[in-house]
Tab-separated table of C-alpha atoms and ligand atoms in Angstrom:
chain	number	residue	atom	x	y	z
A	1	UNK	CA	55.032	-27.270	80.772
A	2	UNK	CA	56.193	-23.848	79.412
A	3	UNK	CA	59.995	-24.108	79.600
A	4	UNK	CA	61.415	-20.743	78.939
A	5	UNK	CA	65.583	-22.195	78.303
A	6	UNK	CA	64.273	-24.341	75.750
A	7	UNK	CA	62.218	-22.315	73.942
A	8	UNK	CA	63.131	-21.344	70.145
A	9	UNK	CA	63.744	-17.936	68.922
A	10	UNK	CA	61.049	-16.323	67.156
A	11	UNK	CA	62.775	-15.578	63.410
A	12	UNK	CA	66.820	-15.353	62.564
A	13	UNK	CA	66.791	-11.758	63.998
A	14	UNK	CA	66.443	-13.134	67.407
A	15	UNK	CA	69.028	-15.563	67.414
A	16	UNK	CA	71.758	-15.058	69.805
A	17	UNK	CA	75.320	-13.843	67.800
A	18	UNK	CA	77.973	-16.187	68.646
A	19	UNK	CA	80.538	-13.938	69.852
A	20	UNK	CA	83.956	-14.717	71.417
A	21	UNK	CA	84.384	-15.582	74.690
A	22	UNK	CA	87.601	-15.547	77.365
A	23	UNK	CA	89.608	-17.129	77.831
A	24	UNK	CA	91.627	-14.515	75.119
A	25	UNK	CA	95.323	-14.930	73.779
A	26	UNK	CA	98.470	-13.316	75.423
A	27	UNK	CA	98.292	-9.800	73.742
A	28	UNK	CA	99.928	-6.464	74.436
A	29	UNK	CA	100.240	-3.758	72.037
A	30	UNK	CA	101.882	-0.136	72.561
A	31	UNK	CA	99.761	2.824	72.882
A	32	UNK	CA	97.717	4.025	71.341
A	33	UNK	CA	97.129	0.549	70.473
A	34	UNK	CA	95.750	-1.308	66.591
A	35	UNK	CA	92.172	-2.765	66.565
A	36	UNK	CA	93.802	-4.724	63.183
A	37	UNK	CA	96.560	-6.358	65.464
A	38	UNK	CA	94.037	-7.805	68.098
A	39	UNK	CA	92.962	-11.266	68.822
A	40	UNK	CA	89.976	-12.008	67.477
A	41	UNK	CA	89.521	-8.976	65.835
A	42	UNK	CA	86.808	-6.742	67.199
A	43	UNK	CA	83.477	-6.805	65.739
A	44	UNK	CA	82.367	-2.941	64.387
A	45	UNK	CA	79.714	-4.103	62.671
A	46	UNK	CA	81.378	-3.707	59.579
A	47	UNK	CA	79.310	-6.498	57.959
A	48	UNK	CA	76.489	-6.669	59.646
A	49	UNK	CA	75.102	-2.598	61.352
A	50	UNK	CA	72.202	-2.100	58.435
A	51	UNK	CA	70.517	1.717	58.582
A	52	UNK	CA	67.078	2.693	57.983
A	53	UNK	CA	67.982	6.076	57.367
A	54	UNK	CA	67.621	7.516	61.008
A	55	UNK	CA	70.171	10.193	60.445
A	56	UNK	CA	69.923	10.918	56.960
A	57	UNK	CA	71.566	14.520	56.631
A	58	UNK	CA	73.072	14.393	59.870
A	59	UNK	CA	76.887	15.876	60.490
A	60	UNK	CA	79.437	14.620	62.648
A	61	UNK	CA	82.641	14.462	64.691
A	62	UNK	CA	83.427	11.610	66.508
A	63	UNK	CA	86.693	11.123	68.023
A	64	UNK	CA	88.663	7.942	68.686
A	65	UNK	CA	86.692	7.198	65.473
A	66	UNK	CA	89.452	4.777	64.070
A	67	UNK	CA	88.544	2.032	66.281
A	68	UNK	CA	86.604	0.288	69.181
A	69	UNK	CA	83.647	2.025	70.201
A	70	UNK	CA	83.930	5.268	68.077
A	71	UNK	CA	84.390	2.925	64.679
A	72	UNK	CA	81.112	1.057	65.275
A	73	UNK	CA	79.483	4.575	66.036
A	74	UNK	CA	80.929	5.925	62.893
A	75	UNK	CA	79.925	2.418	60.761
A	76	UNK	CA	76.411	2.874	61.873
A	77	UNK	CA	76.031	6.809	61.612
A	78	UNK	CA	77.407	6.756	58.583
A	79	UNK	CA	74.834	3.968	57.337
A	80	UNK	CA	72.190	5.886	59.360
A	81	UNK	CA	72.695	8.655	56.102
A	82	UNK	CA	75.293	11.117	57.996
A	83	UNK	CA	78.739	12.025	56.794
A	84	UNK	CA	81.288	11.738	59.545
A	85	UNK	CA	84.559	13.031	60.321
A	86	UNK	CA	86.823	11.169	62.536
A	87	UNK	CA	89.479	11.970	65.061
A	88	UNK	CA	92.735	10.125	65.803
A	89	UNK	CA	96.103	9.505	66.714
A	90	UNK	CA	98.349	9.960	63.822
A	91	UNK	CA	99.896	6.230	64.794
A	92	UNK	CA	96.534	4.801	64.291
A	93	UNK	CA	96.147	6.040	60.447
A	94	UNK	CA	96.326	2.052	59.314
A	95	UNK	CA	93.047	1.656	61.828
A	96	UNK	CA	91.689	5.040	60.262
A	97	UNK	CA	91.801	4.184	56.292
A	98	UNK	CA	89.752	1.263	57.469
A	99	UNK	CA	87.075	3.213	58.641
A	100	UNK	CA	86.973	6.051	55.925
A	101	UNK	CA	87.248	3.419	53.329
A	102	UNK	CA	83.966	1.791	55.023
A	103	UNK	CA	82.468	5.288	55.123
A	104	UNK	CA	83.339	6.205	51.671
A	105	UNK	CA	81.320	2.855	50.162
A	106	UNK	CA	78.024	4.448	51.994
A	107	UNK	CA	78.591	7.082	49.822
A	108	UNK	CA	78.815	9.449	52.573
A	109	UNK	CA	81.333	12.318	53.262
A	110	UNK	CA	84.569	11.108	55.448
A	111	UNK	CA	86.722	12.902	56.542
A	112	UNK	CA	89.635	11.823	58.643
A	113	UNK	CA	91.505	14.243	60.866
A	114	UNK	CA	94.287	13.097	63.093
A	115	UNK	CA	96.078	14.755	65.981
A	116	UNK	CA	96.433	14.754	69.697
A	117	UNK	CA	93.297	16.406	71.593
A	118	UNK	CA	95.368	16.974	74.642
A	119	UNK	CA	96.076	20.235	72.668
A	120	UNK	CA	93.480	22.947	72.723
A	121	UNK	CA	94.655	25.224	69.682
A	122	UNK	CA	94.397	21.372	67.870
A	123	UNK	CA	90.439	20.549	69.422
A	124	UNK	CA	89.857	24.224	68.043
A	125	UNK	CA	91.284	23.030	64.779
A	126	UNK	CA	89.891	19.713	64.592
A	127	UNK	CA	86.065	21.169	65.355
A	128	UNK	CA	86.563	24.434	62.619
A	129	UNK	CA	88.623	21.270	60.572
A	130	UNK	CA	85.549	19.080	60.301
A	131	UNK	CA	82.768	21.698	60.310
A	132	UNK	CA	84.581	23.000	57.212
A	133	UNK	CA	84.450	20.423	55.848
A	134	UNK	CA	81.034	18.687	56.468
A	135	UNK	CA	79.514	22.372	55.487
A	136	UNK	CA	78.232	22.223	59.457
A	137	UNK	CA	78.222	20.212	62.486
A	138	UNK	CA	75.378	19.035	64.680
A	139	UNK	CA	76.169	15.889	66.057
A	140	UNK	CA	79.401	15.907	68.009
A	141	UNK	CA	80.602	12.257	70.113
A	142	UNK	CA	83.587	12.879	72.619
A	143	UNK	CA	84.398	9.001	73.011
A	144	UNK	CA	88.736	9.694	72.486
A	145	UNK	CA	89.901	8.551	75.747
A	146	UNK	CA	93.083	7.214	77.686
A	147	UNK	CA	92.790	4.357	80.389
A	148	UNK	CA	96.292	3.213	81.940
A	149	UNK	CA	96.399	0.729	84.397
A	150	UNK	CA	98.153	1.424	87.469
A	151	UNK	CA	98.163	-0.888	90.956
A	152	UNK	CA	99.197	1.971	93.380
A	153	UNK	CA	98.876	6.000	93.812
A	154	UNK	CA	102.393	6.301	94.841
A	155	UNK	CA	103.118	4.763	91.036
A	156	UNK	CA	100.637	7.032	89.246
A	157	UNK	CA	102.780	9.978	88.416
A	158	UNK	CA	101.402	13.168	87.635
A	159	UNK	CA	102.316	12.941	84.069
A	160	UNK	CA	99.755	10.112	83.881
A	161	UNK	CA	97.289	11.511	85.580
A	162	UNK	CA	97.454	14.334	83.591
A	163	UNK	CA	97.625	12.916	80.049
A	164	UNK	CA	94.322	11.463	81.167
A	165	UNK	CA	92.493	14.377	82.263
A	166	UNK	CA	93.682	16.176	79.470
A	167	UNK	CA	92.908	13.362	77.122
A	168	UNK	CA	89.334	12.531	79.137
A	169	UNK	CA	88.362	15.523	80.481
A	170	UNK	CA	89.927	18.742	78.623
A	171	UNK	CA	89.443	17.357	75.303
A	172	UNK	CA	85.740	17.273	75.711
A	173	UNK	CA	85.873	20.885	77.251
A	174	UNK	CA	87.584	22.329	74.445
A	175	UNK	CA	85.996	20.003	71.648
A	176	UNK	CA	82.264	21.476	73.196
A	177	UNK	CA	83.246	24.567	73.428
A	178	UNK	CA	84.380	25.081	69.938
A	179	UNK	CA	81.559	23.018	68.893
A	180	UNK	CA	78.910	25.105	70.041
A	181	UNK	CA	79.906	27.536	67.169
A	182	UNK	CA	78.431	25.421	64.599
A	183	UNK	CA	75.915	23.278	66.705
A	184	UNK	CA	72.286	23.848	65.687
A	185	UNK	CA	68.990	23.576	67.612
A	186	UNK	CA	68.037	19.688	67.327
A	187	UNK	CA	71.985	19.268	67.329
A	188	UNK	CA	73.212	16.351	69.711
A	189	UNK	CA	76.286	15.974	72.175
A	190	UNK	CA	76.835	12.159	72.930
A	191	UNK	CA	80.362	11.463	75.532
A	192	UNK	CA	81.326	8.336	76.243
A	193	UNK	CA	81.994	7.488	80.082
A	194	UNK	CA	82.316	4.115	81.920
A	195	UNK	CA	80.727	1.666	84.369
A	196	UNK	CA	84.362	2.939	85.929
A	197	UNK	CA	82.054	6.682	87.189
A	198	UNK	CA	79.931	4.811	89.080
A	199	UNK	CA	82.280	1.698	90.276
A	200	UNK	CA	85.724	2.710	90.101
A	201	UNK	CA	88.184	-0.104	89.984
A	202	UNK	CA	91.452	-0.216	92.175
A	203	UNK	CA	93.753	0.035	89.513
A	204	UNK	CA	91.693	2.748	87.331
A	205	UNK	CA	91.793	5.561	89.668
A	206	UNK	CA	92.758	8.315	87.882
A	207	UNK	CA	90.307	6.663	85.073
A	208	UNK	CA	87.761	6.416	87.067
A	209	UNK	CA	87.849	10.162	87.961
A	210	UNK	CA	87.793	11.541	84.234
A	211	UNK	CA	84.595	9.086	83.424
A	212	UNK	CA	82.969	10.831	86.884
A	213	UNK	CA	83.763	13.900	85.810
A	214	UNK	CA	82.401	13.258	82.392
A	215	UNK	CA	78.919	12.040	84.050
A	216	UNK	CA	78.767	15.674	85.604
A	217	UNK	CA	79.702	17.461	82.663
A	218	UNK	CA	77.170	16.123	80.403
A	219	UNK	CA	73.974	16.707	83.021
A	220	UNK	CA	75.789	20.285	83.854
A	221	UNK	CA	76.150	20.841	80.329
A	222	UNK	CA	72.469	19.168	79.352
A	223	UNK	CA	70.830	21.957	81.381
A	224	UNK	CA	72.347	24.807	80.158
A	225	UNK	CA	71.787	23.930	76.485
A	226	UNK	CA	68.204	23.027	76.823
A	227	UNK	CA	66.984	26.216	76.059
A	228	UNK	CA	69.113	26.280	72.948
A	229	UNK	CA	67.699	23.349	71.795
A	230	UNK	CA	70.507	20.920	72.012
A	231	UNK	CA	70.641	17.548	73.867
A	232	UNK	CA	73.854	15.947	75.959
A	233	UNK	CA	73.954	12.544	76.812
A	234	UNK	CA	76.007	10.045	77.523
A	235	UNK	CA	76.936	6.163	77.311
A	236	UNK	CA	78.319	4.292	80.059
A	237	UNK	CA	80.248	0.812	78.380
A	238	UNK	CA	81.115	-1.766	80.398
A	239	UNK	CA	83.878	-4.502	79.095
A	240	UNK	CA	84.154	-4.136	75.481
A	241	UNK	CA	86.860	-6.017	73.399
A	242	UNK	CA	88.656	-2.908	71.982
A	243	UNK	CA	92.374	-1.968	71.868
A	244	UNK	CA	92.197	0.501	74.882
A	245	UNK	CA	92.334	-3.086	76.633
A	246	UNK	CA	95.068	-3.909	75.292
A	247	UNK	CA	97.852	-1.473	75.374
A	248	UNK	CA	97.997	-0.497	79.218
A	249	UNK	CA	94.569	-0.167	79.688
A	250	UNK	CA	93.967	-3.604	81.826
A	251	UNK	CA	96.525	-5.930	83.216
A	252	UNK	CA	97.662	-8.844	80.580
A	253	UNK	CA	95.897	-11.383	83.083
A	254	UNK	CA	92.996	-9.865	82.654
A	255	UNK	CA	92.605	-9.436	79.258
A	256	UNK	CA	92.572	-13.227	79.215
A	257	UNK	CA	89.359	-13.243	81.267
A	258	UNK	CA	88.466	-10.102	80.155
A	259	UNK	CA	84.450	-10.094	80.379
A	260	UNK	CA	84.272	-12.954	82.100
A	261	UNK	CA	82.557	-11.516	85.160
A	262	UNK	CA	79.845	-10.177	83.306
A	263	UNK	CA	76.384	-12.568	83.604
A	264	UNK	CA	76.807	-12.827	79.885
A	265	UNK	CA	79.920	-14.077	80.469
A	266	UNK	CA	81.931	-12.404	77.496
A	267	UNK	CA	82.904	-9.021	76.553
A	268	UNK	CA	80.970	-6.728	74.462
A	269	UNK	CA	81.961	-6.295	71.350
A	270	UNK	CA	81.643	-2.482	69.438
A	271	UNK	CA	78.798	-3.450	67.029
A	272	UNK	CA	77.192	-4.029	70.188
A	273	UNK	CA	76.689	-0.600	71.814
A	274	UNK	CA	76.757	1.684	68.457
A	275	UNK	CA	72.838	1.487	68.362
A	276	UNK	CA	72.757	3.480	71.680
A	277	UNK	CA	74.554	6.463	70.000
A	278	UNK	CA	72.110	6.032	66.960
A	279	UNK	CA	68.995	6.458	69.417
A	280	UNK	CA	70.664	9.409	71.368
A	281	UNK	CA	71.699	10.762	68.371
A	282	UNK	CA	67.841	10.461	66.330
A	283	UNK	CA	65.499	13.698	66.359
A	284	UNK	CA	63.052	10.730	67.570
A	285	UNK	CA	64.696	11.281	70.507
A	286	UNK	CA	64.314	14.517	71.314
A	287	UNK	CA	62.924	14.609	74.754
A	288	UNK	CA	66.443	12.635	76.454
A	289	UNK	CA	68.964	14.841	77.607
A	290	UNK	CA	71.378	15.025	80.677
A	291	UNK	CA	71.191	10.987	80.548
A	292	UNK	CA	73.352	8.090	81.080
A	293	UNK	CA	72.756	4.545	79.012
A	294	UNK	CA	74.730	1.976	79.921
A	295	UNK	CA	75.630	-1.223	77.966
A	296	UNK	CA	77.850	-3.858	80.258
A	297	UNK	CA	76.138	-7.171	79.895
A	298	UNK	CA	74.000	-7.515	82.399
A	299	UNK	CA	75.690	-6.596	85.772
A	300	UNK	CA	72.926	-3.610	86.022
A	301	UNK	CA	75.338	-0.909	87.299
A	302	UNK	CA	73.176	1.558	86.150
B	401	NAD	P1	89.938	2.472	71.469
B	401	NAD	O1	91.353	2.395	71.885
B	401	NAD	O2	89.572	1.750	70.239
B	401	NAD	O3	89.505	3.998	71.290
B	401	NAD	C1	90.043	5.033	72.059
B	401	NAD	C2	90.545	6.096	71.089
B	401	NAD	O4	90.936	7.258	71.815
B	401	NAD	C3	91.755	5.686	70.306
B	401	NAD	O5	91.413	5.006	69.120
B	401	NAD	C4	92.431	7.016	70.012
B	401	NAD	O6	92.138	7.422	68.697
B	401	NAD	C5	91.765	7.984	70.953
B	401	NAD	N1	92.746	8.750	71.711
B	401	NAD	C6	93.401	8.404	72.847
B	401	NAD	N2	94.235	9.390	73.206
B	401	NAD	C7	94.116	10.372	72.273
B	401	NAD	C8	94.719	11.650	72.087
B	401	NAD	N3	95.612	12.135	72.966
B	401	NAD	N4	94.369	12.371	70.997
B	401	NAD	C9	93.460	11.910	70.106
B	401	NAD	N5	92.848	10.706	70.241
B	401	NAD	C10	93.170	9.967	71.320
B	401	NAD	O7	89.085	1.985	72.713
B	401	NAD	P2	87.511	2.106	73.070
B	401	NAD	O8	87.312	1.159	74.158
B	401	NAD	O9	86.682	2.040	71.862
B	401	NAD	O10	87.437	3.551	73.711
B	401	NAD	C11	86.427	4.489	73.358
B	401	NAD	C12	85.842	5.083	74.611
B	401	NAD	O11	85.146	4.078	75.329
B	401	NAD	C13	86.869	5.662	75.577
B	401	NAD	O12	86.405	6.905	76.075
B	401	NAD	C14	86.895	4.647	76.702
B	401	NAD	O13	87.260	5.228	77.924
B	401	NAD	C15	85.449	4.203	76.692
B	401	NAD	N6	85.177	2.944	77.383
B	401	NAD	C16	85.690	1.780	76.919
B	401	NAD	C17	85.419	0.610	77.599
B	401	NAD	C18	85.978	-0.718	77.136
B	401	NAD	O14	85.849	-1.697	77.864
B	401	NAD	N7	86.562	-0.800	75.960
B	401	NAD	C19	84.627	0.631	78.761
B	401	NAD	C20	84.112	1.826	79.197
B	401	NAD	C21	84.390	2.989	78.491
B	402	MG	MG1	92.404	3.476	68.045
């Protein structure tokens, strides 16, 4: 009989990567949080994301590109042939000389520009900043974002809620706005939302909102720059093991099941979901626009 559990992969390439699984050490780290300081260390596919030249040429801003998600994206674009410029916290430079180290032994342009995007004369600076300095811009990721756990709306105060709309949502505004300067036709907007838009947990519920929001904004926004040639799309993650996690972003008992839930019973790790912004980023591409992809091991939210 043709037993499907017990057949063999097909070559190496198939075989299944033996990543960590909960239960996960005690950690808590301050924000913004250090993807060096967590337990196992996240994987960015610093040894292992090999291009094939998909972007070769290609420009590009990505913030939160010191760690998590926006590190494996910059790993992979910048072995995909583009130079990258990264956005930051100035407490997460350690995280940051990582990356641009990694990007500098591709050979490419990196350029590493830190500052708080809650500011909109800084998003203005960081966009002209890394234009500049790339000699042109046309693939822009908003993936900086701020997730703060918090059990009750009487307890969210509005400072909160507002460092995470500003962080979430404003940023993005600005960031596009300024971005659309330099942004060619064939140019591509990629923002990074949440399985929270569509399934908003209890404790995430100012969260939840911004990652909404950001699901509007990029169909809104992918039909008014059709015309002009440019595509917005954007990821939905679901658990990933990155330091949002860890500094405020989920409750400490969690992060010791953290993933668990999912039907492949782990979290994701970074390396995992950086191909997505490679496709949506690729001229072979060219026909997706106003879309969602989501990556959240297997639960099929979207
Ligand atoms: P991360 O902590 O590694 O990255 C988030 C980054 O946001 C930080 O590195 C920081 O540089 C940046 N940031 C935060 N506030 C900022 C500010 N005021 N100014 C400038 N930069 C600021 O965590 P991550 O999980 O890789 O997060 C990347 C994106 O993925 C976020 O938008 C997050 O909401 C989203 N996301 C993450 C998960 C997950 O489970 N990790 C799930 C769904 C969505
Ligand atoms: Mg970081």
């Amino acid at each position: 009989m043709n037993d499907i559990f017990n057949r063999q992969p097909l070559s190496a390439a198939l075989e299944e990567k033996s990543y960590p699984v909960p239960p996960f050490e005690h950690q808590q780290q301050p924000f913004p949080g250090l993807a060096s300081k967590m337990k196992p260390l996240p994987d960015h596919g610093e040894t292992s994301y090999r291009g094939s030249g998909r972007l070769q040429g290609r420009k590009a801003l990505i913030t939160g590109g010191d760690s998590g998600i926006g590190r494996a994206v910059a790993i992979a674009f910048a072995r995909e042939g583009a130079d990258v410029a990264i956005n930051y916290l100035p407490e997460e430079e350690s995280d940051a000389r990582e990356v641009i180290a990694l990007l500098q032994e591709e050979g490419r342009k990196a350029i590493a520009i830190p500052g708080d995007i809650r500011d909109e004369a800084f998003c203005q600076y960081l966009v002209k900043q890394a234009a500049d300095e790339l000699a042109g811009l046309d693939l822009l990721v908003n993936n900086a974002g701020r997730q703060q756990y918090c059990e009750s709306i009487k307890d969210l105060t509005t400072e909160s809620f507002d460092a995470t709309f500003k962080t979430n949502v404003y940023a993005m505004f600005w960031i596009t706005k300024a971005a659309l300067d330099y942004l060619p036709r064939g140019a591509a907007i990629i923002n990074t939302t949440s399985v929270q838009a569509f399934k908003p947990s209890e404790i995430l519920l100012d969260y939840a909102q911004t990652k909404a929001a950001i699901v509007a904004f990029t169909k809104s926004l992918a039909g008014q720059l059709g015309s002009q040639g440019i595509r917005v799309n954007a990821v939905a993650p679901g658990p990933y093991w990155t330091a949002l996690q860890c500094c405020g972003g989920q409750p400490q008992e969690k992060i010791e099941v953290f993933g668990q839930s999912a039907p492949l019973g782990r979290p994701g790790q970074p390396a995992e979901i950086a191909p997505l912004y490679v496709t949506l980023a690729s001229a072979e591409n060219s026909y997706a626009s106003g879309q969602v992809w989501c990556s959240d091991g297997g639960t099929g939210t979207l």
